Short mmCIF file of C-alpha atoms and ligand atoms in Angstrom, two decimals:
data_model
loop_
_atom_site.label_atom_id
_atom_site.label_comp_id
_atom_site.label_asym_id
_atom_site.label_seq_id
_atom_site.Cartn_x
_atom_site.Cartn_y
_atom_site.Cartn_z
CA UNK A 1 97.04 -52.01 28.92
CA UNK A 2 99.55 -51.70 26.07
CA UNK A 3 99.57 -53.58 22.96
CA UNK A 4 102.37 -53.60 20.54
CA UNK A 5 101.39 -53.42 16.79
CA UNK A 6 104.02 -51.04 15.34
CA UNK A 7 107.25 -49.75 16.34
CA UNK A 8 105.69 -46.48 16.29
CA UNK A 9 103.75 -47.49 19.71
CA UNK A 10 106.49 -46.25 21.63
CA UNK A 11 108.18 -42.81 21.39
CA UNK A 12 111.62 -42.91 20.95
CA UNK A 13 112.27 -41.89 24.80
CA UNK A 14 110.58 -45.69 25.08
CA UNK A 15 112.83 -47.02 22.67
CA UNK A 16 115.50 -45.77 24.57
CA UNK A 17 114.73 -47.33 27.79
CA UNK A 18 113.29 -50.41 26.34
CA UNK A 19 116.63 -50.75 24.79
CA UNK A 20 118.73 -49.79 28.01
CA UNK A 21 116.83 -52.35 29.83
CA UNK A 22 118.00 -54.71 26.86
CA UNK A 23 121.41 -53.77 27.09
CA UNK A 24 121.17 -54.52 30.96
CA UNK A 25 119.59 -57.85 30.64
CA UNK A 26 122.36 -58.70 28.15
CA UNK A 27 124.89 -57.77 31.00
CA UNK A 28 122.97 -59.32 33.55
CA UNK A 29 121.03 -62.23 33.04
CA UNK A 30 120.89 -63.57 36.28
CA UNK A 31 118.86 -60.51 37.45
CA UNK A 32 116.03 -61.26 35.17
CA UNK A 33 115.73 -65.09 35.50
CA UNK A 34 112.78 -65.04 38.00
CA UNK A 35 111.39 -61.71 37.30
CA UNK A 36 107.92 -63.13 35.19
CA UNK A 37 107.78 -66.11 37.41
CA UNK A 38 104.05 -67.36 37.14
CA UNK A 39 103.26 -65.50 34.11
CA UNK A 40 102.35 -67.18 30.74
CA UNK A 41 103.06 -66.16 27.22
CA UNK A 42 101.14 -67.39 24.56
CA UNK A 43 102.35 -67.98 21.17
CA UNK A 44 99.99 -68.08 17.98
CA UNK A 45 101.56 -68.25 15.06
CA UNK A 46 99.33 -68.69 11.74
CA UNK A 47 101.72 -68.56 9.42
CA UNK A 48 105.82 -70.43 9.54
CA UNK A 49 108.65 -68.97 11.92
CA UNK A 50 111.30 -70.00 13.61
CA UNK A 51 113.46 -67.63 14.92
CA UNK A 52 110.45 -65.05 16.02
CA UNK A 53 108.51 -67.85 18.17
CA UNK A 54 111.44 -69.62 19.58
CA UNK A 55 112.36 -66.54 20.93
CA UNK A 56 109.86 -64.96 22.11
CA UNK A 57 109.70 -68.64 23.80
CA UNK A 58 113.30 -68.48 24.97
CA UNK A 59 112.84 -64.76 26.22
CA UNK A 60 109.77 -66.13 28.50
CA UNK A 61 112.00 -69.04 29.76
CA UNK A 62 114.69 -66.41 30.38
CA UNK A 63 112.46 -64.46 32.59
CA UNK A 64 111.30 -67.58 34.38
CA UNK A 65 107.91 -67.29 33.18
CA UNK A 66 106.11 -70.03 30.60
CA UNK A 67 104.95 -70.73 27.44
CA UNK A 68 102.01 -72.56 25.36
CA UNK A 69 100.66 -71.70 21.79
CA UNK A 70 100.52 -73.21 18.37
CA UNK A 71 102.55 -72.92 15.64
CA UNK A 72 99.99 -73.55 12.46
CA UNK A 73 96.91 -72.03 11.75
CA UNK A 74 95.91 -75.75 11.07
CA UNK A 75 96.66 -76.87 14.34
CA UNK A 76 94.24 -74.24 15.87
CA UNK A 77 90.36 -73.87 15.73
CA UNK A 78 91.37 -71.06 12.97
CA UNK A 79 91.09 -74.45 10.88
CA UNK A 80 87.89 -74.89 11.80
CA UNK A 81 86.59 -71.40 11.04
CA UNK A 82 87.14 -69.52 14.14
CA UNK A 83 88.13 -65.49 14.05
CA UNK A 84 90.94 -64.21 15.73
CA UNK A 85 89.01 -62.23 17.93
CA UNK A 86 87.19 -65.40 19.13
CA UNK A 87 90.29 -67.04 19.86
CA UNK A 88 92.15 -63.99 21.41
CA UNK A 89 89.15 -63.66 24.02
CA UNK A 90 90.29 -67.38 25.22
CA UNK A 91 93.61 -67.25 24.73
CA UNK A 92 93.38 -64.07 27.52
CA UNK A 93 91.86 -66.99 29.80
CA UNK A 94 94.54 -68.86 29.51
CA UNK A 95 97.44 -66.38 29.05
CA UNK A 96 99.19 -62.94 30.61
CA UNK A 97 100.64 -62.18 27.15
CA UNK A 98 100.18 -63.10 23.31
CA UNK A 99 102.60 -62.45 20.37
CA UNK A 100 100.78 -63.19 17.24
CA UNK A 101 101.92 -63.73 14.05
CA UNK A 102 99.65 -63.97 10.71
CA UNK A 103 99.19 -63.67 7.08
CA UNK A 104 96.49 -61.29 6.86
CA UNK A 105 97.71 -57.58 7.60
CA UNK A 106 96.08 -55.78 10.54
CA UNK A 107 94.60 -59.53 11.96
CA UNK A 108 96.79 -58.62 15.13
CA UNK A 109 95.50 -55.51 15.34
CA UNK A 110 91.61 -56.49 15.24
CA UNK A 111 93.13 -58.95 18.10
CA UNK A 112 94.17 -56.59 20.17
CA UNK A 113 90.65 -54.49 20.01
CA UNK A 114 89.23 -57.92 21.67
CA UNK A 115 91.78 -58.35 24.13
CA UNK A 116 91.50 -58.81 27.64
CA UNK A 117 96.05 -59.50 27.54
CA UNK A 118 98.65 -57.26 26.26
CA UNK A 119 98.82 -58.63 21.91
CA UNK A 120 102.02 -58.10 20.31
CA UNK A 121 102.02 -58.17 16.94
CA UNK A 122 104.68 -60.61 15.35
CA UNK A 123 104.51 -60.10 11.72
CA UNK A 124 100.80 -59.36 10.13
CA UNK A 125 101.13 -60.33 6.54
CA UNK A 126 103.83 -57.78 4.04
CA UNK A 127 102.91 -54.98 6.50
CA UNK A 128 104.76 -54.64 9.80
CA UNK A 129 107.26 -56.70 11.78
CA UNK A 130 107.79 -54.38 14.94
CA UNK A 131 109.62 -56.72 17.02
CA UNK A 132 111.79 -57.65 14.21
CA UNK A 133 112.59 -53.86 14.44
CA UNK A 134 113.41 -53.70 17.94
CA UNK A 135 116.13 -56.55 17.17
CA UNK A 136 117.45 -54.28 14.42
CA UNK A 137 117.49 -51.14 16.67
CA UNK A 138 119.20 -53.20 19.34
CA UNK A 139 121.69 -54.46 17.22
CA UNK A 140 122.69 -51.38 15.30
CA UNK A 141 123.10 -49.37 18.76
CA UNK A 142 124.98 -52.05 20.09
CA UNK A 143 127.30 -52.86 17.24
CA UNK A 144 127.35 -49.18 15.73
CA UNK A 145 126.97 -47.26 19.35
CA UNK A 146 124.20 -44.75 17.53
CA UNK A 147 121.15 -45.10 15.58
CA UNK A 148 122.17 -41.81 14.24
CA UNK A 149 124.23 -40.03 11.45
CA UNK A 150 123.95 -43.62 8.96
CA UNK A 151 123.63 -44.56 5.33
CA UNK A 152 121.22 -47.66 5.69
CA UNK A 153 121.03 -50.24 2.50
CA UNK A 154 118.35 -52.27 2.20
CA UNK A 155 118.16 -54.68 -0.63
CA UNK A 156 115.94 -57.07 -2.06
CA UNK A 157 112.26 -57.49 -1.50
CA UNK A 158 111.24 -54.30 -0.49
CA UNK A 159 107.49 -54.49 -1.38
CA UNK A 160 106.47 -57.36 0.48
CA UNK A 161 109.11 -57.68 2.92
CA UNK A 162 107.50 -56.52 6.49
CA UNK A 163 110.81 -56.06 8.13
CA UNK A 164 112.07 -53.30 6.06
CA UNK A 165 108.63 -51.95 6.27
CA UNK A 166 108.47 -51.21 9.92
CA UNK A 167 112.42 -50.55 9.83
CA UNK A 168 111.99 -47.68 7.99
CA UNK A 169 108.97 -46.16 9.89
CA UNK A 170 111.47 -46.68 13.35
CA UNK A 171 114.38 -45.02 11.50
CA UNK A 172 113.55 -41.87 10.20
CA UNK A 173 112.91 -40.98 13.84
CA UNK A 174 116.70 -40.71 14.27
CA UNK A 175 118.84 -37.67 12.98
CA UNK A 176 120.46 -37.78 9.93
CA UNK A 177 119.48 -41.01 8.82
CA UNK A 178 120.01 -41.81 4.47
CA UNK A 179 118.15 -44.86 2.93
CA UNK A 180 119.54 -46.48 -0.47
CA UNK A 181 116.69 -48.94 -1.57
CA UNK A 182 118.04 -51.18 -3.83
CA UNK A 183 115.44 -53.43 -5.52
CA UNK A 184 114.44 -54.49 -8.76
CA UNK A 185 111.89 -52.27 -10.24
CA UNK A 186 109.05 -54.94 -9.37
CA UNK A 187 109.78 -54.99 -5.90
CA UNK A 188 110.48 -51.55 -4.74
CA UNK A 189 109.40 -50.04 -1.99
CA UNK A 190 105.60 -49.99 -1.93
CA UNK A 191 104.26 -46.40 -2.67
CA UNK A 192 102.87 -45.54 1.04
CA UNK A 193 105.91 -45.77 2.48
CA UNK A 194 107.82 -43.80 -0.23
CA UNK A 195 105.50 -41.14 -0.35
CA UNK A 196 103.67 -41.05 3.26
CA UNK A 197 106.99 -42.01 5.18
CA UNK A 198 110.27 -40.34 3.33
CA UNK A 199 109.26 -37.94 1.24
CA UNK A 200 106.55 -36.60 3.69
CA UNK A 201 109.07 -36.89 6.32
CA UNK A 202 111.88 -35.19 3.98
CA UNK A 203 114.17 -37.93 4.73
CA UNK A 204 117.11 -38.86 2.02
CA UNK A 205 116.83 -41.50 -0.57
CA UNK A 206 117.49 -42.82 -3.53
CA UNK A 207 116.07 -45.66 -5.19
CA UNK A 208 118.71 -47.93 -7.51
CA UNK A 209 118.79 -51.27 -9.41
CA UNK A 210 122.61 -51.87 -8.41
CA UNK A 211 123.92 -53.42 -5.09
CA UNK A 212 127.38 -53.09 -6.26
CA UNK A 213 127.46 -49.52 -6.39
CA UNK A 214 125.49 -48.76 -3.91
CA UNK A 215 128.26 -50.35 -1.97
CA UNK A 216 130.52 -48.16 -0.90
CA UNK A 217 128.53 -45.73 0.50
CA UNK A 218 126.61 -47.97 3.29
CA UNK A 219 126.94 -47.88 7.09
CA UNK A 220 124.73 -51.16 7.15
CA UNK A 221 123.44 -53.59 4.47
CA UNK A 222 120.42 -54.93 5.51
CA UNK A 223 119.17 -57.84 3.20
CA UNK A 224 116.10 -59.36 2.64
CA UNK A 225 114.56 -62.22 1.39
CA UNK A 226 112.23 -61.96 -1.77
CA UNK A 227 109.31 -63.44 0.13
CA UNK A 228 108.35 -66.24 -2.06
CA UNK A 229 104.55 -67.11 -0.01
CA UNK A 230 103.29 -63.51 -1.40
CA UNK A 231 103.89 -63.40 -4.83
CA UNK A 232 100.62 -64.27 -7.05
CA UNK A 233 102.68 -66.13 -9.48
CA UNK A 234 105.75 -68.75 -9.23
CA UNK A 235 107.48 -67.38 -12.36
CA UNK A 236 107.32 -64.33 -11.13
CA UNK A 237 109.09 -65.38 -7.47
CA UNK A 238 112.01 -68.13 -9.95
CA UNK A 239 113.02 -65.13 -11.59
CA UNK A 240 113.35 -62.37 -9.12
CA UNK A 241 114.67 -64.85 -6.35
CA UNK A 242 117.92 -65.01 -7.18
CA UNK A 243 118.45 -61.68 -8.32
CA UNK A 244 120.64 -60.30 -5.72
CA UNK A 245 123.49 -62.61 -4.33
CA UNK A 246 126.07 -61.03 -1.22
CA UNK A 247 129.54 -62.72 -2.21
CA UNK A 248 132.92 -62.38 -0.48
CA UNK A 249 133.63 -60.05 -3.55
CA UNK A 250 131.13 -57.80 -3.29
CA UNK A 251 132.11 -57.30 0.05
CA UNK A 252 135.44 -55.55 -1.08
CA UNK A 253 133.65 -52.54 -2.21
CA UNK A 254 131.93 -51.91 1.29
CA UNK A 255 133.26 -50.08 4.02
CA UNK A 256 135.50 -51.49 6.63
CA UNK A 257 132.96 -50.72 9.71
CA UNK A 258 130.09 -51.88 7.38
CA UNK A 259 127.38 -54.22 8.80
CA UNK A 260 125.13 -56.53 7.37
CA UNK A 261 122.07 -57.48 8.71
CA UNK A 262 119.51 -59.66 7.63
CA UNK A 263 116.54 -60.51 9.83
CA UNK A 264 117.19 -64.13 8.52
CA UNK A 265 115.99 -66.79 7.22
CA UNK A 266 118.02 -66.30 4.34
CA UNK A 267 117.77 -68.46 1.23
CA UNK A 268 120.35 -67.57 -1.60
CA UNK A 269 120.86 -63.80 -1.04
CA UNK A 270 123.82 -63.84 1.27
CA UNK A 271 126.33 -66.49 0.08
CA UNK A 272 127.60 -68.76 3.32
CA UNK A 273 131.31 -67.44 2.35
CA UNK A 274 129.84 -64.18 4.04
CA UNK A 275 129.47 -65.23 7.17
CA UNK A 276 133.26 -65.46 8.19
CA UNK A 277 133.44 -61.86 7.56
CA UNK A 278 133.61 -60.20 10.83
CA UNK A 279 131.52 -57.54 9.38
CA UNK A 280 128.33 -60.32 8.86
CA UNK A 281 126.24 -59.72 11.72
CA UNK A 282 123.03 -61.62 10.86
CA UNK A 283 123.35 -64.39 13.82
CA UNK A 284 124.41 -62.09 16.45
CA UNK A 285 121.07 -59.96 15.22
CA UNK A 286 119.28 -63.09 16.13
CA UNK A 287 120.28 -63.64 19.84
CA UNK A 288 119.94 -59.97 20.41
CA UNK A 289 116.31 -60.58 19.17
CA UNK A 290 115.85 -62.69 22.72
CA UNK A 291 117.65 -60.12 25.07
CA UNK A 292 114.99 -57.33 23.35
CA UNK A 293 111.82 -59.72 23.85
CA UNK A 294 113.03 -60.17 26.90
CA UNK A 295 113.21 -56.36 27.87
CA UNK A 296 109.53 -56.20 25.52
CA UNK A 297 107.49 -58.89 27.68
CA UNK A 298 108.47 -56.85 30.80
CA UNK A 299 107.44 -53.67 29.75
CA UNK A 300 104.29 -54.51 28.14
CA UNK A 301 103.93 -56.60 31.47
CA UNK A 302 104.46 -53.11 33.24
CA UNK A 303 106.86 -55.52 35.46
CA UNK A 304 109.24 -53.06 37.91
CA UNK A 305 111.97 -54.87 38.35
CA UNK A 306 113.56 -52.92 40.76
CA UNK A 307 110.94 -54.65 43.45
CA UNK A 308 111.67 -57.44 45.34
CA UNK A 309 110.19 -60.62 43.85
CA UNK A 310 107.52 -61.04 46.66
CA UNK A 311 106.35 -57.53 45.79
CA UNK A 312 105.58 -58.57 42.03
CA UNK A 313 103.47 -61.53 40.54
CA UNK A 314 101.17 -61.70 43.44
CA UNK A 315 99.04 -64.61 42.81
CA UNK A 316 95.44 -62.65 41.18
C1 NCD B 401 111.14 -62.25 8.66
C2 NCD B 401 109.61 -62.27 8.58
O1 NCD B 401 108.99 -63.23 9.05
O2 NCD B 401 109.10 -61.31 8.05
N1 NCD B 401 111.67 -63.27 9.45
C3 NCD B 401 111.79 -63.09 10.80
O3 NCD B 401 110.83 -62.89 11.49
N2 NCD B 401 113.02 -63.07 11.31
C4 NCD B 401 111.80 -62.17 7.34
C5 NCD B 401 111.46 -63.22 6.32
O4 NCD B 401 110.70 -64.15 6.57
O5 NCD B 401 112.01 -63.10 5.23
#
């Protein structure tokens, strides 16, 4: 049984095919609309989403499989005191599959060691956001046609922000790939992943204070959030939130085959006069985020869905 805690889980052969299947389920939706009939995925989420749960609930749907879960630490027994490993070892009663999502890095991980289900881990804390990262993949292949030979951007909150975290570790496994971090100097890029990740990878980067000039050099902008629930102070968060604002001006200095992404939600950091540009591509990064949960769920589900239905989800 497979878990998914990091992108790094799968090789990039993996990736490949997990995106491929993806790509086909995009095309073809009809062949995948009865394909985890019976099955159940659970969703529990300690900490706030929206577009991570309600699509890893609309992928289940879209397989014709179902869903049940919480959506607050205090509307589960966590509230009462109970470990995640307690829980998990009921939830795999109850459920085929569980994406969890929680504040305390590595929780889904000590999840998964109790398991009896496949765990998937759907943000743990500032540390890893892998299926965030399979949205990203998706959408850069699909939208760029490579995940190769790019200048990547990625601006804002790069110490706490998960997404960029695991983003990086899935990148550098493509050739030619160049980061520019841009961050202010209090939230750059947390020292494991500079050290342990680029530079012991050799991969090009350069660290900078300016999203202006960085500008004109990017394949993709990929913006981020300054994650307001893990800062230790409020002043801290009121003046850093703010600090880097996307406008229709800015724009003008980028490339014309730039993206942006942005795994979303965004607060102030992309100004709404973006999104007309046909070059935002934030909310089509969010519904390919249900075509790759889709092709997830079935491979963690080892479903082959090249057999007839009555061959699969036999009744246990
Ligand atoms: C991200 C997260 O939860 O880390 N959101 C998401 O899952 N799409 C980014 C964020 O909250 O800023």
């Amino acid at each position: 049984m497979r878990h998914l805690m990091s992108p790094l889980d799968f090789s990039v052969d993996e990736l490949d095919r997990l995106l491929d299947l993806a790509d086909d389920i995009e095309k073809n939706p009809a062949r995948y609309a009865h394909t985890c009939d019976g099955k159940k995925l659970a969703t529990c989420f300690y900490e706030p989403s929206t577009r991570t749960r309600l699509s890893f609930e609309a992928a289940m749907l879209n397989l014709g499989g179902s869903v049940l879960g919480f959506s607050s630490a205090d509307s589960s027994s966590a509230a009462k005191g109970e470990s995640v490993s307690d829980t998990i070892r009921v939830i795999s009663c109850y459920a085929d599959i569980c994406a969890m999502r929680h504040p305390k890095e590595g929780a889904p991980l000590v999840a998964s060691q109790k398991s009896l289900i496949p765990v998937i881990n759907a943000g743990d804390g500032g540390h890893q956001h892998p299926t965030q990262t399979l949205t990203d993949l998706l959408t850069i292949r699909s939208l760029k046609g490579t995940l190769g030979s790019l200048t990547i951007g990625l601006c804002g909150d790069l110490k706490f922000g998960r997404t960029v975290h695991s983003l990086i570790n899935a990148l550098i496994r493509y050739p030619d790939i160049r980061f520019v971090l841009i961050s202010p100097e209090e939230l750059r890029i947390p020292s494991y992943i500079r050290e342990d990740v680029l530079a012991a990878n050799n991969v090009p980067f350069t660290e900078v204070e300016r999203l202006d000039e960085a500008m004109p050099q990017l394949d993709i902008l990929y913006m981020t959030r300054v994650q307001k629930e893990r800062f230790f102070n409020e002043e801290d968060y009121v003046r850093l939130k703010n600090y880097y604002i996307l406008t229709k001006s800015m724009m003008e200095l980028a490339k014309e085959d730039m993206l942006v992404l942005h795994p979303l939600p965004r607060v102030n950091e992309i100004s709404v006069e973006v999104d007309d540009d046909p070059r935002a591509a934030y909310f089509r990064q969010a519904q390919y985020g249900v075509y790759v949960r889709m092709a997830l769920i079935l491979t963690l589900l080892e479903i082959d869905v090249s057999k007839p239905q009555t061959e699969r989800n036999l009744p246990c």
